[in-house]
Coordinates of C-alpha atoms and ligand atoms in Angstrom, one line a residue:
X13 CA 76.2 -61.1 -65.2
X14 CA 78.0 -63.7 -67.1
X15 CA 79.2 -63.0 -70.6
X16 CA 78.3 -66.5 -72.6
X17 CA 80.3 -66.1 -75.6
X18 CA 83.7 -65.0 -73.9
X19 CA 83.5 -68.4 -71.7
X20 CA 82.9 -70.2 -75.4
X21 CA 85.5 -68.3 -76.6
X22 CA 88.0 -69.3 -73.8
X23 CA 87.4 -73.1 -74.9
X24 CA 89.0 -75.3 -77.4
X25 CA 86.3 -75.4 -79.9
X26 CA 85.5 -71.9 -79.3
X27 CA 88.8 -70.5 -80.2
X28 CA 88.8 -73.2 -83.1
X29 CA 85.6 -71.7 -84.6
X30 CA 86.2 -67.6 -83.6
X31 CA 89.6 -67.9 -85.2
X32 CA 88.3 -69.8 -88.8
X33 CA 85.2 -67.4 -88.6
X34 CA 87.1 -63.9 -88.1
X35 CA 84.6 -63.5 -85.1
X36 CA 86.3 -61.2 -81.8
X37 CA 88.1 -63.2 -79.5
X38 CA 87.8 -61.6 -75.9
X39 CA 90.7 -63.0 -74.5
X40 CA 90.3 -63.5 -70.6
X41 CA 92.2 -60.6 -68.9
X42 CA 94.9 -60.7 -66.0
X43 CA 92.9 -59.5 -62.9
X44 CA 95.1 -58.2 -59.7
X45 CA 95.8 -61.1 -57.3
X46 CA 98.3 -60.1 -54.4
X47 CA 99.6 -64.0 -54.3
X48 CA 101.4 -62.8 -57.4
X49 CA 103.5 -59.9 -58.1
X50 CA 102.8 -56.8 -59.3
X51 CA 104.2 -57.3 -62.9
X52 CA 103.8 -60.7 -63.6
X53 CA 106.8 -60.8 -66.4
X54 CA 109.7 -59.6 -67.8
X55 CA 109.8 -55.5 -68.5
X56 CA 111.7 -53.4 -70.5
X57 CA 112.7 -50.2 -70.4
X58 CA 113.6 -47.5 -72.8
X59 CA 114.1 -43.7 -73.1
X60 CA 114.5 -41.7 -75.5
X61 CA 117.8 -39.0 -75.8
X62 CA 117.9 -36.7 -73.0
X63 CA 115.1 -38.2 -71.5
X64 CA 114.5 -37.1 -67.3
X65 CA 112.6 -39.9 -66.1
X66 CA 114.4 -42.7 -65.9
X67 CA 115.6 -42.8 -62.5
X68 CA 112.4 -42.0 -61.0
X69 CA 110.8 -44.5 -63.4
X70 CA 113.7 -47.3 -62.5
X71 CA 113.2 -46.6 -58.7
X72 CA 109.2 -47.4 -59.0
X73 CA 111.0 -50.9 -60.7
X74 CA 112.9 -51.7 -58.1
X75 CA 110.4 -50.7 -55.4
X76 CA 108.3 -53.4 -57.3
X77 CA 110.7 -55.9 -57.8
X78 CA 110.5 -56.3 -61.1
X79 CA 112.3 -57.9 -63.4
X80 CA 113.7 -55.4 -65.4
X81 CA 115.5 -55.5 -69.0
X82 CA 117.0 -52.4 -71.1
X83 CA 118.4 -52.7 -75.0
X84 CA 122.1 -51.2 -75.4
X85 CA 121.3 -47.9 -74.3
X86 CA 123.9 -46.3 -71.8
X87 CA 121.7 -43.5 -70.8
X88 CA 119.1 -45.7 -69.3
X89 CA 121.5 -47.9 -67.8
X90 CA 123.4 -45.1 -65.7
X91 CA 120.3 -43.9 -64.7
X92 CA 119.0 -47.0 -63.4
X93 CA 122.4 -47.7 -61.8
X94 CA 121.7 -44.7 -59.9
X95 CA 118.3 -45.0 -58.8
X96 CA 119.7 -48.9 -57.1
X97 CA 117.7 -50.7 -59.8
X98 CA 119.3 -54.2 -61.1
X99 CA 118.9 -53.8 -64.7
X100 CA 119.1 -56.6 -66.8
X101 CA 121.0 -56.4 -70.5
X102 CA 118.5 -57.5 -73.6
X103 CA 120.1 -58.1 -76.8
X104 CA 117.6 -56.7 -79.4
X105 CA 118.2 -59.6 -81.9
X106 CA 116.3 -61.8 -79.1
X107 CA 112.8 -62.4 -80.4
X108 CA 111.9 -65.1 -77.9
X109 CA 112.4 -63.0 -75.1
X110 CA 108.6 -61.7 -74.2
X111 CA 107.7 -59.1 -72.1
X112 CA 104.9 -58.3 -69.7
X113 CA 104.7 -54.5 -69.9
X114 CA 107.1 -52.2 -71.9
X115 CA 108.0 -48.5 -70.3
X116 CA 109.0 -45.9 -72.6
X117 CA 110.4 -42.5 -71.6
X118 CA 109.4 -40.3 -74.0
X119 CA 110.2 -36.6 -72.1
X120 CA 113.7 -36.2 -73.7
X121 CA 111.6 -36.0 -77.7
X122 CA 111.8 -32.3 -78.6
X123 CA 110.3 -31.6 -81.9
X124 CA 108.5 -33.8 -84.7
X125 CA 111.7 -35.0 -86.3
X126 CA 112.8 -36.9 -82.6
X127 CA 109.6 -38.8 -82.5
X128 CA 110.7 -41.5 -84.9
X129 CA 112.7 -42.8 -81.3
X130 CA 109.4 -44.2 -80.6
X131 CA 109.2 -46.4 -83.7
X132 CA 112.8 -47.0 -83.0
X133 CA 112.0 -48.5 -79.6
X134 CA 108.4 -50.1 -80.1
X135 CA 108.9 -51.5 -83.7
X136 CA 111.1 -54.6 -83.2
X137 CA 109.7 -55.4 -80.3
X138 CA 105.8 -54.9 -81.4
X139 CA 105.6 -58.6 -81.4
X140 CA 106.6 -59.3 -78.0
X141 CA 104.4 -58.4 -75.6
X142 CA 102.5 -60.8 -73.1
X143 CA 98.8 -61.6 -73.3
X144 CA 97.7 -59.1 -70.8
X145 CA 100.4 -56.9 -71.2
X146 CA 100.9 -53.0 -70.7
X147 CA 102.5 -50.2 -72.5
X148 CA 103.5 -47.2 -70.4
X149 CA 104.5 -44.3 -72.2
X150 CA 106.2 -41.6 -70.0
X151 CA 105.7 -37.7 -71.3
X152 CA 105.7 -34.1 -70.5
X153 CA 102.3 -32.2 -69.9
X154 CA 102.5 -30.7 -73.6
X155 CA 100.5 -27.6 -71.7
X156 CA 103.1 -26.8 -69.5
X157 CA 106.0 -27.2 -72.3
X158 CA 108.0 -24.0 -73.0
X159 CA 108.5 -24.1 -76.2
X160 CA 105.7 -25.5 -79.2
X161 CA 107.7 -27.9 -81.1
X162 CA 108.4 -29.9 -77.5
X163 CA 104.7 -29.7 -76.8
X164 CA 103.5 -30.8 -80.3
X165 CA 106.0 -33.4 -80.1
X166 CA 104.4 -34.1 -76.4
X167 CA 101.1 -34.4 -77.3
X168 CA 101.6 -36.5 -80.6
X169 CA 102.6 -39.5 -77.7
X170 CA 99.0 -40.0 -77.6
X171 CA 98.2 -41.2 -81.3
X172 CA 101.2 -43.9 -80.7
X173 CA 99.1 -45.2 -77.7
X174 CA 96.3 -44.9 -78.7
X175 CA 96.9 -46.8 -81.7
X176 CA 98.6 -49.3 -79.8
X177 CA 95.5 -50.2 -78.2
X178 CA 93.9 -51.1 -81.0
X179 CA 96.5 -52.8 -82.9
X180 CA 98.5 -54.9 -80.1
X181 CA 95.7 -56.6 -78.5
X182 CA 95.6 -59.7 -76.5
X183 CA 93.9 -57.9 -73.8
X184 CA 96.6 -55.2 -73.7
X185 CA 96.6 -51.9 -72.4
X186 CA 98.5 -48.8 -73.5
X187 CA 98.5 -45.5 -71.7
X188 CA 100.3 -42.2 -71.2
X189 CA 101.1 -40.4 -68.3
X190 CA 101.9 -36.5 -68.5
X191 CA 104.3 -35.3 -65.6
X192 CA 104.7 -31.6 -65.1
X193 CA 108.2 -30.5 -64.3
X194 CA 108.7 -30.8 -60.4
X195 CA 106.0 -33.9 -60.2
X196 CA 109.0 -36.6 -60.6
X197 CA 108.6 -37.9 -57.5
X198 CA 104.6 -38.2 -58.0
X199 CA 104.3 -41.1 -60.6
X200 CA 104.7 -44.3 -58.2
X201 CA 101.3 -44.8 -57.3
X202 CA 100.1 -44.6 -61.2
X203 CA 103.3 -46.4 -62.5
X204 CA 102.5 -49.3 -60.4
X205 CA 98.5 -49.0 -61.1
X206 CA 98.9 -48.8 -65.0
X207 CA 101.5 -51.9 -64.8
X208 CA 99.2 -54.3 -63.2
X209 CA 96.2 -55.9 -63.7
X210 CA 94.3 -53.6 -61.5
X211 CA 94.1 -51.6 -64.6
X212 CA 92.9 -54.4 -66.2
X213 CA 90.2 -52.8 -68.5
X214 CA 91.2 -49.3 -68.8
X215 CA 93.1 -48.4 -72.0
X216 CA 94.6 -45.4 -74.2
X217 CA 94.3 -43.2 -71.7
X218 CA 95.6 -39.9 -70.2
X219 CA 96.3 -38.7 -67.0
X220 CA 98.2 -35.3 -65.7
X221 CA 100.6 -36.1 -63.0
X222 CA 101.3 -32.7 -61.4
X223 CA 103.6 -31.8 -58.2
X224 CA 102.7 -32.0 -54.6
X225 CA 104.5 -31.8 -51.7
X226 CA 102.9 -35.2 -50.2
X227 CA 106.3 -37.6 -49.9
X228 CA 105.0 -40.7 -48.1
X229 CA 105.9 -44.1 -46.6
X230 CA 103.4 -46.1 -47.3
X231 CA 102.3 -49.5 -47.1
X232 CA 101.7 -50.5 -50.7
X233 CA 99.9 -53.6 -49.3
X234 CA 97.1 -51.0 -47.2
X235 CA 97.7 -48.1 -48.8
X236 CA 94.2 -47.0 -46.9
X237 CA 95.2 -48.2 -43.4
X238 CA 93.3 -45.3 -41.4
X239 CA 91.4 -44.0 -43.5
X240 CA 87.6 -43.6 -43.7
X241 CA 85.8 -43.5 -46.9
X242 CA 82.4 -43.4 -47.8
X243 CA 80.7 -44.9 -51.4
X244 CA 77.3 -43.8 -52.3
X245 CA 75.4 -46.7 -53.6
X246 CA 77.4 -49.4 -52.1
X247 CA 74.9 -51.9 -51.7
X248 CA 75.3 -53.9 -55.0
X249 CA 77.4 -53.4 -58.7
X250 CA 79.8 -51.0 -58.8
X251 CA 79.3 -49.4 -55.1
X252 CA 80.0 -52.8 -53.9
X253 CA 83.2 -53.5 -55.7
X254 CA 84.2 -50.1 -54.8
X255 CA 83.7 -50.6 -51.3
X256 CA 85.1 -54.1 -51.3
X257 CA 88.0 -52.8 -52.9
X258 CA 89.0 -50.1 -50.8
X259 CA 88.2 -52.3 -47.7
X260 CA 90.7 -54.4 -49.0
X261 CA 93.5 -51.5 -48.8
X262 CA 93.0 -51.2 -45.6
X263 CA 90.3 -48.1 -45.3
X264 CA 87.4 -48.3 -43.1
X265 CA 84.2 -48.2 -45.5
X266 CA 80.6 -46.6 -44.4
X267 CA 78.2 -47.6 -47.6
X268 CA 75.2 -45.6 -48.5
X269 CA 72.6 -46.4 -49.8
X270 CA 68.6 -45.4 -50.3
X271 CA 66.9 -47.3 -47.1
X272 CA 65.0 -49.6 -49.3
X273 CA 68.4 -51.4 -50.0
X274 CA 69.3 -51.7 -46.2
X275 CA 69.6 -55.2 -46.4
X276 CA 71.8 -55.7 -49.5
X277 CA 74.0 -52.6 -47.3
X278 CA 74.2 -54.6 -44.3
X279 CA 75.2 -57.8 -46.2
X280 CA 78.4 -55.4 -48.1
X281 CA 79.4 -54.0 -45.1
X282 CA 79.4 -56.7 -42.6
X283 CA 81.4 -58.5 -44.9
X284 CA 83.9 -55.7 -45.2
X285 CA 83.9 -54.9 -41.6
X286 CA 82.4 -51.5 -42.7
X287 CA 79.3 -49.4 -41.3
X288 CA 75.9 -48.5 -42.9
X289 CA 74.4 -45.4 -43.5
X290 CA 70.9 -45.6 -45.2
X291 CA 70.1 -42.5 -46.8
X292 CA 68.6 -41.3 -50.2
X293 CA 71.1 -38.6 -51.5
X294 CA 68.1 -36.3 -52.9
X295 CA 67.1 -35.6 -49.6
X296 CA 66.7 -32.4 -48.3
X297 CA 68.5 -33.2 -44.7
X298 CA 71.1 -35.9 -46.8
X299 CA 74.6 -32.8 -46.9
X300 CA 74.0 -32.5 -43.0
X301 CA 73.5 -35.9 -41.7
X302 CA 76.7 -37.1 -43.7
X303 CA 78.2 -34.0 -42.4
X304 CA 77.1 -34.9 -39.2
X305 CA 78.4 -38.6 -38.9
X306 CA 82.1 -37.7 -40.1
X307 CA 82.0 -34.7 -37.5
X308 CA 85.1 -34.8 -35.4
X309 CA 87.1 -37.7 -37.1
X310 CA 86.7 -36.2 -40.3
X311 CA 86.1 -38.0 -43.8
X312 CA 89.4 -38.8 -46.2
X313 CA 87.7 -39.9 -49.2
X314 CA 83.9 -39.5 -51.0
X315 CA 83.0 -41.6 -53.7
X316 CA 80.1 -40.3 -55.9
X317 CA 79.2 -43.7 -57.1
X318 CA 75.1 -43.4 -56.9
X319 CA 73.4 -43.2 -60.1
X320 CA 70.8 -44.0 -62.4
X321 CA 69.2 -44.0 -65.7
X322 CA 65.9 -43.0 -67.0
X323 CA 66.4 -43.8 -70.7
X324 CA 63.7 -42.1 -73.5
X325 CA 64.4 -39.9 -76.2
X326 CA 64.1 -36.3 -75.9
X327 CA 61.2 -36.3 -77.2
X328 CA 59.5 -39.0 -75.5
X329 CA 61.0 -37.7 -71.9
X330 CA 59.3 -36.9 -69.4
X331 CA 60.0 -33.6 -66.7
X332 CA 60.3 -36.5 -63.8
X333 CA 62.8 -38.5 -65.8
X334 CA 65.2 -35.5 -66.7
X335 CA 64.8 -34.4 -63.5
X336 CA 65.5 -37.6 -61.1
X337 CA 68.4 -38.5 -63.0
X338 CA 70.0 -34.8 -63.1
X339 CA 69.4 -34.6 -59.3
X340 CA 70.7 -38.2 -58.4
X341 CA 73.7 -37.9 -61.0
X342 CA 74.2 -34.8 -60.3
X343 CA 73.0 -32.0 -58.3
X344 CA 72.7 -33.8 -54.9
X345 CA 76.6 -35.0 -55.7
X346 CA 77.4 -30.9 -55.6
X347 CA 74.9 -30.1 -52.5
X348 CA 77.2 -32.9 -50.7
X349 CA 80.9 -31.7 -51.9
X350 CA 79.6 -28.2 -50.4
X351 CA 78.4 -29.1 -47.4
X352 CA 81.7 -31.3 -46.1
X353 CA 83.6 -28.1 -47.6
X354 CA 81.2 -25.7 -45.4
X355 CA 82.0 -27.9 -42.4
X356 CA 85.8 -28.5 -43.1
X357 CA 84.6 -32.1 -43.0
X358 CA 87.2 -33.5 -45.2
X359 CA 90.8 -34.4 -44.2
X360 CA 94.1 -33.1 -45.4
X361 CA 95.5 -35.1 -48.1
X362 CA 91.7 -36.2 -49.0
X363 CA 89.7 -37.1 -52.1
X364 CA 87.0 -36.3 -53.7
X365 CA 86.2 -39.5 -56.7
X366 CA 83.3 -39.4 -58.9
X367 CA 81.7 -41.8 -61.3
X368 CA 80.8 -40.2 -64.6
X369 CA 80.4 -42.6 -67.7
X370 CA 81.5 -42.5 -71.6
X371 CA 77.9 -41.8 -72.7
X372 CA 79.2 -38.3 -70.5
X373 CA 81.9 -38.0 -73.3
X374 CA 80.1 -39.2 -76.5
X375 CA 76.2 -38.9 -75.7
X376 CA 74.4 -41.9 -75.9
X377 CA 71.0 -42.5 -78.2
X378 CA 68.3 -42.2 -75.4
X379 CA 70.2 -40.4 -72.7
X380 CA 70.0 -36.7 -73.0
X381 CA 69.5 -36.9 -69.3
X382 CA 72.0 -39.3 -68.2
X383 CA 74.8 -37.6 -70.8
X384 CA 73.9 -33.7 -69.4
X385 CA 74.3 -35.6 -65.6
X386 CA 77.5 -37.0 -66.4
X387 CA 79.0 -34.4 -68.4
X388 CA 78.0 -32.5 -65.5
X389 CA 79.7 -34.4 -63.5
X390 CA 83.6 -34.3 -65.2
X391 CA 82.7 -30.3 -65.4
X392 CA 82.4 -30.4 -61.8
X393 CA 85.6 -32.2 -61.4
X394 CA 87.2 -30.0 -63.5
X395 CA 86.5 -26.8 -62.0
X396 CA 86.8 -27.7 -58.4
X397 CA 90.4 -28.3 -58.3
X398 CA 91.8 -25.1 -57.6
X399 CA 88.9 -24.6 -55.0
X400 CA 89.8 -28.2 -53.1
X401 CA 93.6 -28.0 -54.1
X402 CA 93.5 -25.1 -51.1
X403 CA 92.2 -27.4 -48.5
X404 CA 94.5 -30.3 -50.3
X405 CA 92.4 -32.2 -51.5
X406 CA 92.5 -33.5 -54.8
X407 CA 89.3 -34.4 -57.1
X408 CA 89.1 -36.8 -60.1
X409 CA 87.0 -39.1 -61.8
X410 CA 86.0 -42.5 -63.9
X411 CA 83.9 -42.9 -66.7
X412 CA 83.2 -46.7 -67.0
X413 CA 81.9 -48.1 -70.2
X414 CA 80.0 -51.0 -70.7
X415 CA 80.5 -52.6 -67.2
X416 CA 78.6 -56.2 -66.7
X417 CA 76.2 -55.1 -63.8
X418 CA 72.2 -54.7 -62.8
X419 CA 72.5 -51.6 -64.9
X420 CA 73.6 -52.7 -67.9
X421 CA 72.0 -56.6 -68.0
X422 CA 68.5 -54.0 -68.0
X423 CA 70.0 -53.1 -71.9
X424 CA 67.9 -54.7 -74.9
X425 CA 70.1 -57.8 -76.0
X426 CA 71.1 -56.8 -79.2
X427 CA 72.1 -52.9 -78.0
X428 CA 73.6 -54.9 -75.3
X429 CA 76.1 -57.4 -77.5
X430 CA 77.2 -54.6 -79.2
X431 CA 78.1 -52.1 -75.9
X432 CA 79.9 -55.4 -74.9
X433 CA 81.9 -56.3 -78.1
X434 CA 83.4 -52.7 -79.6
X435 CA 86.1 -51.8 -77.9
X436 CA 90.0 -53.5 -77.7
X437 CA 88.6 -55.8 -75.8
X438 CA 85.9 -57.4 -77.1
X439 CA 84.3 -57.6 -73.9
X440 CA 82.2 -56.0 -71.4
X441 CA 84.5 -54.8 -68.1
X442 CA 84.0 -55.8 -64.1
X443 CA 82.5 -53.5 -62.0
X444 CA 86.4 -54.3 -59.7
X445 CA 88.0 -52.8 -63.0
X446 CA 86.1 -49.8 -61.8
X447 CA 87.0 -49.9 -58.4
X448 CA 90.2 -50.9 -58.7
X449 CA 90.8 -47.0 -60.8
X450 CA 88.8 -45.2 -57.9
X451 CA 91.7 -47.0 -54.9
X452 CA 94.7 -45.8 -57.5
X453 CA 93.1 -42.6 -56.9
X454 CA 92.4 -42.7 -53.6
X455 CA 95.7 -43.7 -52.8
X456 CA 97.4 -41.2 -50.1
X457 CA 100.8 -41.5 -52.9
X458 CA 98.4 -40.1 -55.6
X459 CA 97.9 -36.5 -54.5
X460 CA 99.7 -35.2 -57.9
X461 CA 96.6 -36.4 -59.6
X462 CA 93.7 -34.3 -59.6
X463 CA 91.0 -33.1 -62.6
X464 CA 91.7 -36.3 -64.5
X465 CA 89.0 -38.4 -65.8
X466 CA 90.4 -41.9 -66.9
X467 CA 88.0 -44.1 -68.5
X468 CA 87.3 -47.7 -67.5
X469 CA 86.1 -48.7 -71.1
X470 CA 88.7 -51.2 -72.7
X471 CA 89.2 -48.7 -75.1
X472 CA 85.4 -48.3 -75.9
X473 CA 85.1 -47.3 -79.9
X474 CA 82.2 -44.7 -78.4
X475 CA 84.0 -41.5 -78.1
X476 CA 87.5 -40.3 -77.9
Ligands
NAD13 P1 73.4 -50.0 -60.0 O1 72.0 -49.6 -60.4 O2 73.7 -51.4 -59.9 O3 73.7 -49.3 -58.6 C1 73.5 -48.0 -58.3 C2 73.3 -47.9 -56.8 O4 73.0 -46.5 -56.5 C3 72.1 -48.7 -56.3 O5 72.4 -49.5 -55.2 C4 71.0 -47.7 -56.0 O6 70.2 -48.1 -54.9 C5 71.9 -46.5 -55.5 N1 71.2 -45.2 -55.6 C6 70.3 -44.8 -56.6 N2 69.7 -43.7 -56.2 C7 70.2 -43.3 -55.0 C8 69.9 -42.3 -54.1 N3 69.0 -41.3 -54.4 N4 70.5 -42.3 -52.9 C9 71.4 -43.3 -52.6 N5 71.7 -44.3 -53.4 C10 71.1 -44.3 -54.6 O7 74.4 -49.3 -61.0 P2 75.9 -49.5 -61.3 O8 75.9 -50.1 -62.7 O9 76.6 -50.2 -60.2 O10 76.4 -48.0 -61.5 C11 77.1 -47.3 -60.5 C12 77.6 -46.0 -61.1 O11 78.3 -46.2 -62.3 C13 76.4 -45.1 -61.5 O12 76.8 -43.7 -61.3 C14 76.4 -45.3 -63.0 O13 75.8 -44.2 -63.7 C15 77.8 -45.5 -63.4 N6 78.1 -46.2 -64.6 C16 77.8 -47.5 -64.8 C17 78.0 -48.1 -66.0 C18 77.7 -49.6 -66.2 O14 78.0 -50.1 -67.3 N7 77.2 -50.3 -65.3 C19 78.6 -47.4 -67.0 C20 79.0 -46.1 -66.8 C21 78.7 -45.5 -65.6

């Protein structure tokens, strides 16, 4: 669905009129295109004292080719040196110099008092950054810290980015990633995800990088090559850009869907060079027959994408609305995960990726049912990981905001403008935004993530 005002806003007159009226200006974002690289700019590194992630972080650099910069700061500069990256000298007094993401190693800040090194890095720069640019913020899993003043000190690395999300803007994005001692050599695939635009519209978030003993070659270009995956609800919105996008890294793709939208299917995953497999997840035979057609070869990653909404107020709901959407969203979702588990039907190094939703997080007006499915939904991902962590698989999920699809053009117009408008972004997301956070996921280099829920919200105001 097109959004009107953000194409008015991209024009002459349009920015003319927003910027003299005070109206939000929804910038158009950077969207991943493989003809150009990965970090499209200039980045710049920092760390603070005693930092230990700089040479992991400088190798994910170099493995990206980026064009890297670091302010007069030995530390960083050895450790770079080390890790074979080419790191470029930037002389602080240089305003003009702009840069398309900065990366901050915060591990080394140990109490309260250290924490000023973050306004020592990010405030003369604060003016810097790129339309589209990214903040990476680099921490410690403040739960797994020994001692409290290092994991206060930790956990306050989310009120900088957080903050920085709302105040940098020009379609910015500013995240933190927690790695758990002995997860160093985990963070590549979510480095290189939260620098690009594949994370486009997902902002001040924060995900748990914890250790694995998956070390992999991969092909960054098709990270999927040989895998199999299958998306519920593939046939149009989200499911479709889910499926698209992982076809596109290489896995092959069977879309589900209820048999009413076989043709739509058939149209996604002919295009794709995927298979169909009509089916309504409710269904009393649905666990075995997927179980069934990923016998033998096995399945490497499920995406729970299917859903639906059956808005009313409590009071005005009906038994059949609470029920269809708690079964859909929900309980068929958990009837599936145990049947592939009961048949060993997943494969080593698999994933399990679910689609919850911020009304999940913050409850929505008129969704008591959708809110109990998809808070369901990140309680389910939560407390399956130690039970798949044994087979090794990991399980996550997304929570999408206001993404422009079927679902969400079906919103009244004024409820609609406003889910669109309030958040950093001033605009609605793209269901790809969505898929592109379920491939980061899926990625065979990302089996240190698991239990997270990112959401895909651009820094919705709904909610945390
Ligand atoms: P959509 O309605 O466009 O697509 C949902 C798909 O699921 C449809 O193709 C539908 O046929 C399929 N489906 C429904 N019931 C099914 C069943 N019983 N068996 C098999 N397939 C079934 O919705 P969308 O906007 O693409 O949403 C996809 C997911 O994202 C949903 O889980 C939704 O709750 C979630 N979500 C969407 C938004 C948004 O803004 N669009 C926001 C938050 C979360």
């Amino acid at each position: 669905m097109s959004d009107r005002y953000q194409v008015f806003a991209n024009s002459a007159l349009g920015r003319m009129l927003i910027r003299n009226l005070g109206l939000p200006a929804p910038l158009s974002l950077d969207r991943f295109d493989a003809s150009k690289p990965l970090v499209n700019g200039p980045v710049l590194l920092g760390a603070a004292p005693g930092s230990e992630l700089v040479a992991p972080l400088s190798l994910v650099l170099k493995n990206i080719h980026a064009e890297a910069y670091a302010g007069a700061q030995d530390h960083v500069h050895r450790a770079a040196a080390d890790a074979g990256l080419n790191l470029r000298m930037y002389n602080r007094e240089d305003k003009g110099q702009k840069f398309k993401a900065f990366v901050f190693d915060a591990t080394g800040i140990m109490n309260s008092e250290q924490l000023v090194e973050l306004y020592n890095f990010f405030n003369p720069i604060a003016r810097q950054l790129l339309n589209s640019g990214r903040v990476l913020v680099i921490g410690r899993t403040p739960e797994l810290c020994s001692c409290t003043k290092h994991a206060t000190a930790q956990r306050a690395l989310e009120g900088l980015t957080r903050a920085i999300g709302k105040e940098f803007k020009k379609g910015m994005t500013s995240q933190v990633v927690y790695v758990a001692p002995g997860a160093e050599n985990q963070i590549e695939s979510s480095v290189r995800f939260f620098l690009s635009a594949k994370s486009a519209y997902v902002s001040a978030q924060v995900v748990r990088v914890s250790p694995s003993d998956i070390q992999l070659n991969i092909d960054w270009t098709k990270p999927l090559a040989g895998k199999t995956a299958l998306v519920t609800g593939a046939s149009r919105g989200i499911g479709e850009a889910i499926a698209d996008v992982l076809a596109r890294d290489g896995a092959h793709v069977v879309c589900l869907d209820i048999p009413a939208q076989e043709a739509d299917l058939q149209r996604v995953a002919a295009r794709i060079g995927g298979s169909v497999l009509g089916l309504d997840i409710t269904s009393a035979e649905a666990p075995q027959k997927i179980v069934d057609h990923f016998k033998g070869k096995g399945l490497d990653i499920i995406v729970h994408n299917a859903g639906v909404t059956r808005d009313k107020t409590l009071a005005n709901m009906t038994p059949q609305q609470w029920g269809l959407v708690l079964n859909i969203n929900l309980s068929s979702e958990e009837r599936i995960n145990d049947a592939l588990l009961a048949n060993n039907v997943l494969n080593a190094n698999g994933r399990v990726i679910c689609v919850s939703s911020i009304s999940g997080i913050a409850g929505n007006m008129g969704q008591t049912n959708y809110a109990v499915s998809k808070a369901g939904v990140i309680g389910m991902v939560q407390s399956m990981v130690p039970v798949l962590k044994e087979k090794g698989v990991t399980i996550n999920a997304v929570a999408p905001g206001f993404i422009e699809t079927a679902m969400t053009a079906a919103i009244p117009f004024a409820i609609r403008e406003a889910g669109r408008r309030m958040n950093s972004m001033s605009q609605g997301g793209l269901p790809v935004d969505v898929a592109e956070a379920i491939a980061w996921y899926a990625n065979p280099a990302s089996a240190g993530l698991s239990g997270n829920v990112v959401r895909v919200c651009g820094q919705s105001l709904i909610g945390a």
